[in-house]
PDB file of C-alpha atoms and ligand atoms in Angstrom:
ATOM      1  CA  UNK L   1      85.055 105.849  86.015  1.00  0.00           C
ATOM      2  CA  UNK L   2      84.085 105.402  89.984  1.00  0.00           C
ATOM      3  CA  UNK L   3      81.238 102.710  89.630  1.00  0.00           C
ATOM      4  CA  UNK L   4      80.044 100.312  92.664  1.00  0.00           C
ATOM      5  CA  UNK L   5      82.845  98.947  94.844  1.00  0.00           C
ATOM      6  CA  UNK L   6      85.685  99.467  92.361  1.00  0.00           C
ATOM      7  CA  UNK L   7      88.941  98.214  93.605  1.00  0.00           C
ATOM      8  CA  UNK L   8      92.722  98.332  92.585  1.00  0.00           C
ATOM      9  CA  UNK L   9      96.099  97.372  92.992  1.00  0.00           C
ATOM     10  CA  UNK L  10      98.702 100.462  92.805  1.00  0.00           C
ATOM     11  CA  UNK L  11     102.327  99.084  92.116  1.00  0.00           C
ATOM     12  CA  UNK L  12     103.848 101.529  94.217  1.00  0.00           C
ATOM     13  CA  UNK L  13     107.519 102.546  94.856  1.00  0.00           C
ATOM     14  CA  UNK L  14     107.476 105.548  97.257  1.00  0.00           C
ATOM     15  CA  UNK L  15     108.497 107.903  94.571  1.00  0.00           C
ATOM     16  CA  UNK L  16     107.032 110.778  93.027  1.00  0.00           C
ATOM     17  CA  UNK L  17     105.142 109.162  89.863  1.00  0.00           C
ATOM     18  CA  UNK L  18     103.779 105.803  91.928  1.00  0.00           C
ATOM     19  CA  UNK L  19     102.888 108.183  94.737  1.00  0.00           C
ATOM     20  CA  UNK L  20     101.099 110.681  92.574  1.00  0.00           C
ATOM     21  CA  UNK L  21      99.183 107.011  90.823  1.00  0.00           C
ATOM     22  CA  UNK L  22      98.217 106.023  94.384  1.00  0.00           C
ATOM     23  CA  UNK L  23      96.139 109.339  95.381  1.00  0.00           C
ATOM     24  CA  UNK L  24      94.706 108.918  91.253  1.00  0.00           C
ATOM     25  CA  UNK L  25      93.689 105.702  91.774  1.00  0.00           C
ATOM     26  CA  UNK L  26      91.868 107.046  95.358  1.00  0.00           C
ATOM     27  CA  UNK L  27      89.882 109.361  93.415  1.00  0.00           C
ATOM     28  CA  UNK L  28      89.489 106.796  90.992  1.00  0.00           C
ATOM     29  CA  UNK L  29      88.417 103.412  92.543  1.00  0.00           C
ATOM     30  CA  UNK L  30      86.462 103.018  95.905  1.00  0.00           C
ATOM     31  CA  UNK L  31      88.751 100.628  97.478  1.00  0.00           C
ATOM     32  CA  UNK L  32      93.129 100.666  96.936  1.00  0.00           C
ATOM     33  CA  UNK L  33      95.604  98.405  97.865  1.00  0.00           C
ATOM     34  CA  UNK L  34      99.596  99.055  97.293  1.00  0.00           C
ATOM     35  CA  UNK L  35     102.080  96.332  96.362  1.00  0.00           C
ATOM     36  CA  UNK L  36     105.875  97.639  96.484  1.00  0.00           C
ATOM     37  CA  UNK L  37     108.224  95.267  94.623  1.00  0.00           C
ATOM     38  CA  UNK L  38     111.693  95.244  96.244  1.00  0.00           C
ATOM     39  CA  UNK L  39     114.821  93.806  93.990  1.00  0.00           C
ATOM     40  CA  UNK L  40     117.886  94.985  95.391  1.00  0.00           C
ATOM     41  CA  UNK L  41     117.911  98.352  94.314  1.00  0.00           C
ATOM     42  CA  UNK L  42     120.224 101.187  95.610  1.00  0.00           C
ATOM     43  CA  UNK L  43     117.686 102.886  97.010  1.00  0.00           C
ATOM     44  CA  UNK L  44     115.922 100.079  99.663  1.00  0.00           C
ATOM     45  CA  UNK L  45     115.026 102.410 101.598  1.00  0.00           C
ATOM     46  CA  UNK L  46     112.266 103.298  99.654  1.00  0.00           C
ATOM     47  CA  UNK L  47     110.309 100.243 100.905  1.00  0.00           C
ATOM     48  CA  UNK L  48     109.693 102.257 104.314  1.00  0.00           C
ATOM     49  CA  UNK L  49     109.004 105.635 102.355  1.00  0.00           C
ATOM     50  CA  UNK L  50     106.243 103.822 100.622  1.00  0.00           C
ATOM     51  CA  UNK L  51     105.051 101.863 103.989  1.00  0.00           C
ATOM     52  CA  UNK L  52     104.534 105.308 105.689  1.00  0.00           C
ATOM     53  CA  UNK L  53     102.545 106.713 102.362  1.00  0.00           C
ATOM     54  CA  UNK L  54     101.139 103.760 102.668  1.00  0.00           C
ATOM     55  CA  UNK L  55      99.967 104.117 105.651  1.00  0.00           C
ATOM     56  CA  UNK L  56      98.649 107.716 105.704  1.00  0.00           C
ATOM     57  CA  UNK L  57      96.832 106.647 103.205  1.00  0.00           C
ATOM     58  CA  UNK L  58      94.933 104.197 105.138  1.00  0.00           C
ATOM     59  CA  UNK L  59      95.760 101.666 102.179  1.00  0.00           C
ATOM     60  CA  UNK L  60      96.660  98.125 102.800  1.00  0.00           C
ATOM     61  CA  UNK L  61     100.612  97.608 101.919  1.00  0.00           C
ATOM     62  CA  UNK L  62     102.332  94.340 100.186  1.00  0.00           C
ATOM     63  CA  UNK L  63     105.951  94.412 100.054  1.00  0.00           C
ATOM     64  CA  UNK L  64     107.383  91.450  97.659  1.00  0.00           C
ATOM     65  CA  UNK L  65     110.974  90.443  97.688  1.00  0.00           C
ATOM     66  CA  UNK L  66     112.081  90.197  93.851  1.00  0.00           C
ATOM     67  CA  UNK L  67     115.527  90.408  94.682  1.00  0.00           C
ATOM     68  CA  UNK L  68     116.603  87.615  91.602  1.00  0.00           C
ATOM     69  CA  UNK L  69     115.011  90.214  89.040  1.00  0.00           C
ATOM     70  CA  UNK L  70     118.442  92.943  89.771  1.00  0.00           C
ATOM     71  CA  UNK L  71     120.490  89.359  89.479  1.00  0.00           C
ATOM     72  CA  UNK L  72     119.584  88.396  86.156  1.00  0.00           C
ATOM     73  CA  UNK L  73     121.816  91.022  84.509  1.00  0.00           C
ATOM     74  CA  UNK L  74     123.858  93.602  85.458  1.00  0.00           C
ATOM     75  CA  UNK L  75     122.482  96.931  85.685  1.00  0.00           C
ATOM     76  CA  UNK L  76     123.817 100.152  88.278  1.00  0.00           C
ATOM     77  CA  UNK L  77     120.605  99.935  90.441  1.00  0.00           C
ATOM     78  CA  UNK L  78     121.157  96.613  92.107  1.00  0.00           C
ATOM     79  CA  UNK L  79     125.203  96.147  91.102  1.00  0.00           C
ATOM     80  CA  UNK L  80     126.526  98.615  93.402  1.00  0.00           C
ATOM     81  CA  UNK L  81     130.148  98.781  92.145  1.00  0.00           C
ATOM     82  CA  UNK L  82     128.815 100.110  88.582  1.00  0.00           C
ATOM     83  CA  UNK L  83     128.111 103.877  88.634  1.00  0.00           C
ATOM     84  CA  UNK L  84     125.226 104.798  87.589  1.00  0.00           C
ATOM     85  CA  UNK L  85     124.901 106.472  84.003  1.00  0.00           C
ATOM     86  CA  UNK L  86     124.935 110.537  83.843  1.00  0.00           C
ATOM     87  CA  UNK L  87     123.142 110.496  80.584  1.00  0.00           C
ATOM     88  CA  UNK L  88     121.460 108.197  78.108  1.00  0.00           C
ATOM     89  CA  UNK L  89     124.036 106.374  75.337  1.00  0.00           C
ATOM     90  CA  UNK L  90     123.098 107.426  72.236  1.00  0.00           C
ATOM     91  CA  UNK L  91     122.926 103.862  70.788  1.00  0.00           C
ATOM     92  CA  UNK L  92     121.746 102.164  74.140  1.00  0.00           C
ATOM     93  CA  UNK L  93     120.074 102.236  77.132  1.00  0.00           C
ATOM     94  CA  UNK L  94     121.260 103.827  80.355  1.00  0.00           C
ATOM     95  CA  UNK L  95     122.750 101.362  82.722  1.00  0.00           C
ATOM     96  CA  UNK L  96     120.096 101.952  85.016  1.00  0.00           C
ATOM     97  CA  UNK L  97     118.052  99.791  82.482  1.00  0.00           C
ATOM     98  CA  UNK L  98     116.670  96.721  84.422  1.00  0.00           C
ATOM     99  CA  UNK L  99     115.945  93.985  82.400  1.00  0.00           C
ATOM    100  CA  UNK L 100     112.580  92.416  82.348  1.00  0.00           C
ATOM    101  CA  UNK L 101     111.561  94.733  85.528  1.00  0.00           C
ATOM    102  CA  UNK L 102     108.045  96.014  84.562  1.00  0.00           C
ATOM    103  CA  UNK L 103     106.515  92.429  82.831  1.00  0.00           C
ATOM    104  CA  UNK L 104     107.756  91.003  86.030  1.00  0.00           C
ATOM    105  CA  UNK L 105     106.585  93.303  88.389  1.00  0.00           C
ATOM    106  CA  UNK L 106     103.007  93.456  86.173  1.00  0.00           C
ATOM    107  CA  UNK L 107     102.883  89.686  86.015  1.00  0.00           C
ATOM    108  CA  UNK L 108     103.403  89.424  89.902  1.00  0.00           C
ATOM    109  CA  UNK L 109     100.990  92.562  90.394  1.00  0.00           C
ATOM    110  CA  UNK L 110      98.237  90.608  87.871  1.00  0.00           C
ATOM    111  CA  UNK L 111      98.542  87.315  89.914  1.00  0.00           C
ATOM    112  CA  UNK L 112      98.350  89.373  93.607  1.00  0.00           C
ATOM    113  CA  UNK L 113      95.345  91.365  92.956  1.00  0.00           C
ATOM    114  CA  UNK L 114      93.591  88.295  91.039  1.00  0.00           C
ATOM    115  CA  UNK L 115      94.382  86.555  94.721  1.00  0.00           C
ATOM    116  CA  UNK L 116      92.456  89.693  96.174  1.00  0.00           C
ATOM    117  CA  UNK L 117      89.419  89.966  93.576  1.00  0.00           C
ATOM    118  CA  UNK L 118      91.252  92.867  92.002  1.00  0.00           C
ATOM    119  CA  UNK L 119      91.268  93.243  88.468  1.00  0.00           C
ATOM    120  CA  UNK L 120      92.575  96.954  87.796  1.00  0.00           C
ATOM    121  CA  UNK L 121      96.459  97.630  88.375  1.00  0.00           C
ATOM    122  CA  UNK L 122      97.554 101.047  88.093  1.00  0.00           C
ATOM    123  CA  UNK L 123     101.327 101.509  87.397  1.00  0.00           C
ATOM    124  CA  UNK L 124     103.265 104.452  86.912  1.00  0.00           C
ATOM    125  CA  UNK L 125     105.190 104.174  84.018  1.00  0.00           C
ATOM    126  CA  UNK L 126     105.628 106.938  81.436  1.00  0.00           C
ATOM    127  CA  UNK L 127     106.683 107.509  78.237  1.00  0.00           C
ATOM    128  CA  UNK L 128     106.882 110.895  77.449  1.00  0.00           C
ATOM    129  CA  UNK L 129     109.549 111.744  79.604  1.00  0.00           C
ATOM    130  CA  UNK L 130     112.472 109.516  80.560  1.00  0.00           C
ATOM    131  CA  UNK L 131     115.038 107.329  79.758  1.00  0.00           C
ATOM    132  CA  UNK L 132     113.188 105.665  76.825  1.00  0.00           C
ATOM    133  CA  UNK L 133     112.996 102.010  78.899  1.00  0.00           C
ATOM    134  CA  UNK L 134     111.168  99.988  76.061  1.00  0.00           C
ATOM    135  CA  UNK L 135     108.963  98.553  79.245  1.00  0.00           C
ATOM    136  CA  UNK L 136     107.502 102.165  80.082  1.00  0.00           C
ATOM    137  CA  UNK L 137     106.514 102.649  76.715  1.00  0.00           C
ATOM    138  CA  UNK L 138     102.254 102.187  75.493  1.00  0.00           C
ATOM    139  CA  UNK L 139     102.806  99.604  73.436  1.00  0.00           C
ATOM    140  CA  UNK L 140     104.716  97.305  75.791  1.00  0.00           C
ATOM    141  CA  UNK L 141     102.113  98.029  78.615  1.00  0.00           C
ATOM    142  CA  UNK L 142      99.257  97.795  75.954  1.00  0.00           C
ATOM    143  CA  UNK L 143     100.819  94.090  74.969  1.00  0.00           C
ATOM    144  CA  UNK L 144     101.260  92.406  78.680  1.00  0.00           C
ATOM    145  CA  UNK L 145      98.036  94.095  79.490  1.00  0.00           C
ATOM    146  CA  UNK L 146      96.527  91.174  76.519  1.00  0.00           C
ATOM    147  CA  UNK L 147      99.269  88.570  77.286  1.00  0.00           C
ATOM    148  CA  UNK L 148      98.405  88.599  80.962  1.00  0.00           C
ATOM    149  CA  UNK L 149      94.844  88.481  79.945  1.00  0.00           C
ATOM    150  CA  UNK L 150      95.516  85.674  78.015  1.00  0.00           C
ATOM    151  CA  UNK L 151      97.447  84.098  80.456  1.00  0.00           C
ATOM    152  CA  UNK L 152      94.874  83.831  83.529  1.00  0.00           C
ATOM    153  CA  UNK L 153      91.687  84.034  81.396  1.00  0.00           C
ATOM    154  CA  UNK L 154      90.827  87.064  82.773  1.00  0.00           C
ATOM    155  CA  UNK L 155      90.002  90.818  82.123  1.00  0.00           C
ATOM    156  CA  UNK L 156      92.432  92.703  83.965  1.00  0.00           C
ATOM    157  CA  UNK L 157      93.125  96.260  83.460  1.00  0.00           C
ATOM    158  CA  UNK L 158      96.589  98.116  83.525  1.00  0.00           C
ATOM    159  CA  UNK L 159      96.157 101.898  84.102  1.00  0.00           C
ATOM    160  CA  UNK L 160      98.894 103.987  83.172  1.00  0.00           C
ATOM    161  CA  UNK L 161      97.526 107.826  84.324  1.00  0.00           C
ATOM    162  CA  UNK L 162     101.351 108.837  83.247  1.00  0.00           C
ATOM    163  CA  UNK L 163     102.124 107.880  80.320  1.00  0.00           C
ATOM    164  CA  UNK L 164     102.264 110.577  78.276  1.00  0.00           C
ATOM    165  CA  UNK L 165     102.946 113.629  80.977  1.00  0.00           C
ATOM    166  CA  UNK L 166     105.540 115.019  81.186  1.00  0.00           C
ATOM    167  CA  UNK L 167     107.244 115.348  84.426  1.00  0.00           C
ATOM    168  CA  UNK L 168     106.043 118.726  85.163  1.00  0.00           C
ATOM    169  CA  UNK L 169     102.531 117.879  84.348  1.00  0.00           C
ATOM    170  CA  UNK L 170     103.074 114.437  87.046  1.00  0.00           C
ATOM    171  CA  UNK L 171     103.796 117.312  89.127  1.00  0.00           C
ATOM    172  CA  UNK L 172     100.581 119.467  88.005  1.00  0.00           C
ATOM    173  CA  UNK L 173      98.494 116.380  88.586  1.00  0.00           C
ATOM    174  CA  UNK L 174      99.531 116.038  92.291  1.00  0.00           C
ATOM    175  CA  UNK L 175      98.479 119.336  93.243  1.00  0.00           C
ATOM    176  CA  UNK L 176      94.822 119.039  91.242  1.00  0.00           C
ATOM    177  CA  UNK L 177      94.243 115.815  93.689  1.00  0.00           C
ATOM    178  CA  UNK L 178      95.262 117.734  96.698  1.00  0.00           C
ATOM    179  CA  UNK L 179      98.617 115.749  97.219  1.00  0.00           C
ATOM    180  CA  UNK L 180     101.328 118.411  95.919  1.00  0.00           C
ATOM    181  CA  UNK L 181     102.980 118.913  99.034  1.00  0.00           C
ATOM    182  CA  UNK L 182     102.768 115.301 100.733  1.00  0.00           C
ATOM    183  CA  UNK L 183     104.898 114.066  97.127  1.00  0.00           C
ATOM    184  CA  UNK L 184     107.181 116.788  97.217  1.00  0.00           C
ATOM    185  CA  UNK L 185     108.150 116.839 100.337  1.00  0.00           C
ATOM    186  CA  UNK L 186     107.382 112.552 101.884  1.00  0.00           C
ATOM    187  CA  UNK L 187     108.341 110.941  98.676  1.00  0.00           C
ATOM    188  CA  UNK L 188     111.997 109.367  97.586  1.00  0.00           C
ATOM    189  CA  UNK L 189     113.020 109.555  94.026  1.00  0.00           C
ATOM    190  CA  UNK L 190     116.418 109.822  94.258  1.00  0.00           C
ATOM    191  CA  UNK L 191     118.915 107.016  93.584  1.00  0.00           C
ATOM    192  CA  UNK L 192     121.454 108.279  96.392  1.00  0.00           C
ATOM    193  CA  UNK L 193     118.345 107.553  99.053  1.00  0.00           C
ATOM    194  CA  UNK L 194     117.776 111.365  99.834  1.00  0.00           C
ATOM    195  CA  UNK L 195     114.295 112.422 100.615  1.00  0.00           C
ATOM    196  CA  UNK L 196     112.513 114.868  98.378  1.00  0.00           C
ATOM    197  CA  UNK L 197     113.870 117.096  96.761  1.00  0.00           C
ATOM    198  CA  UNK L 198     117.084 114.690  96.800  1.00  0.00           C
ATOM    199  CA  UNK L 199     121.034 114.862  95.612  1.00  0.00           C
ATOM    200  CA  UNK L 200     120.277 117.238  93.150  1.00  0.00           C
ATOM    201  CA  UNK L 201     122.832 115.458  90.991  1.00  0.00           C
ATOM    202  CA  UNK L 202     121.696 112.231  89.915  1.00  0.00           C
ATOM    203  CA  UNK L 203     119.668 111.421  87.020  1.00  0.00           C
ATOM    204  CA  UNK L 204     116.572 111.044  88.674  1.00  0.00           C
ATOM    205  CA  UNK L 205     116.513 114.121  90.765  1.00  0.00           C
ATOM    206  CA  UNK L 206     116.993 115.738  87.446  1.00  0.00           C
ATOM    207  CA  UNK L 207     114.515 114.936  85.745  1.00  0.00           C
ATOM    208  CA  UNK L 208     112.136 115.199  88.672  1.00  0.00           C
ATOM    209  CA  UNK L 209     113.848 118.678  89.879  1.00  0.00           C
ATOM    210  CA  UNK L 210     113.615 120.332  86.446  1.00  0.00           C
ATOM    211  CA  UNK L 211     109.762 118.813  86.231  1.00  0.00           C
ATOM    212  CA  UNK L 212     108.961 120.781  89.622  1.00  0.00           C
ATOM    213  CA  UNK L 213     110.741 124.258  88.234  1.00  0.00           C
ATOM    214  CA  UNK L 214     109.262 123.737  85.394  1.00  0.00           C
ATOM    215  CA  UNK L 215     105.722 122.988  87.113  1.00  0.00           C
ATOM    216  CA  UNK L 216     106.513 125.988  89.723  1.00  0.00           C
ATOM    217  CA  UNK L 217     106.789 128.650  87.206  1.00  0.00           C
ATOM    218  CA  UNK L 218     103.721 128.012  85.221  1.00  0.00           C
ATOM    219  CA  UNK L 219     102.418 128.321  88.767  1.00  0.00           C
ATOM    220  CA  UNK L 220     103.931 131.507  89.260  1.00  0.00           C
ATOM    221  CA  UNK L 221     103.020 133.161  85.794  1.00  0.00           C
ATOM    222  CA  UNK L 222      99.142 131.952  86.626  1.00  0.00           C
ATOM    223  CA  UNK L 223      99.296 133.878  90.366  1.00  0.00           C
TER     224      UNK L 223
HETATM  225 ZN1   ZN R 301     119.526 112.097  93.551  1.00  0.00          ZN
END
């Protein structure tokens, strides 16, 4: 893919799967840039996890203030007072469900890197493994990838190295570019704010805790 002075825009939260897309897109493209969307979220102080990674890195770092996006409807990530959903309804969508997040944060991401000569944007969504958000899914990406297109008269491009790995294999990918321990151990996934490995309890550190078990004992069978 690496051709003459490549460049992209990494929409990057400071968590595991936009942290494992930054060092991707590294390897990928010859120059990087980071843009972390803030919009109320439980966890803000991700913005300063993703400012250091950021900065080891040696990446330029955006932060944008979206707070209106956690306004528009309730969800348990910006409305403190709800608690945040265990398990996924089986008719609905968690409550951590925030409506309209990824076409805003790709429309905002399209417009920045346009204002920076960028035309790839690498995001890491995934649908393989989650909560079944209709905005992580291939076809959604796949359709604001044309309607964005459409929308600036341009060619952008909207990478998605996730989207169909499961967690352990986000996990697999971090160690084959070189990054395994820097996301395990610098990153914040967590919704309670707790580095690494996290609370342990809530759904996120789930997921990404059974992911890394999972991922650690293929290791160990291989050895
Ligand atoms: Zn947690």
């Amino acid at each position: 893919m690496k051709n003459n002075q490549s460049s992209a825009l990494v929409l990057h939260s400071g968590g595991q799967d936009s942290t494992t897309c930054l060092f991707w897109a590294l390897k990928n493209f010859d120059s990087v840039r980071t843009l972390c969307i803030t919009y109320g979220q439980r966890h803000g102080r991700e913005v300063e996890v993703a400012r250091q990674i950021a900065g080891s890195a040696c990446v330029p770092f955006q932060e944008l203030d979206a707070t209106v996006i956690g306004l528009l409807a309730d969800n348990s990530l910006t409305n403190f007072k709800m608690e945040v959903d265990r398990e996924k309804p089986l008719d609905s969508y968690p409550n951590t469900f925030v409506l309209g997040r990824n076409l805003f944060f790709l429309t905002f991401a399209t417009v920045i890197a346009y204002s920076h000569g960028i035309r790839d944007i690498v995001t890491g969504v995934s649908q393989a493994d989650y909560s079944g958000y209709p905005d992580c899914r291939d076809t959604f990406i796949r359709s604001a990838n044309v309607t964005l297109n459409l929308a600036m008269d341009e060619q952008f491009i909207i990478h998605t190295p996730l989207m169909w790995l499961s967690k352990a294999e986000v996990w697999a990918l971090a160690d084959e570019l070189g990054v395994f321990e820097l996301v395990r151990y610098n990153t914040l996934t967590c919704y309670n704010g707790i580095m690494a490995d996290g609370c342990g309890e809530c759904p996120a550190c789930k997921l990404r805790n059974d992911g890394l078990k999972e991922f650690l004992a293929t290791m160990n069978k291989r050895i």
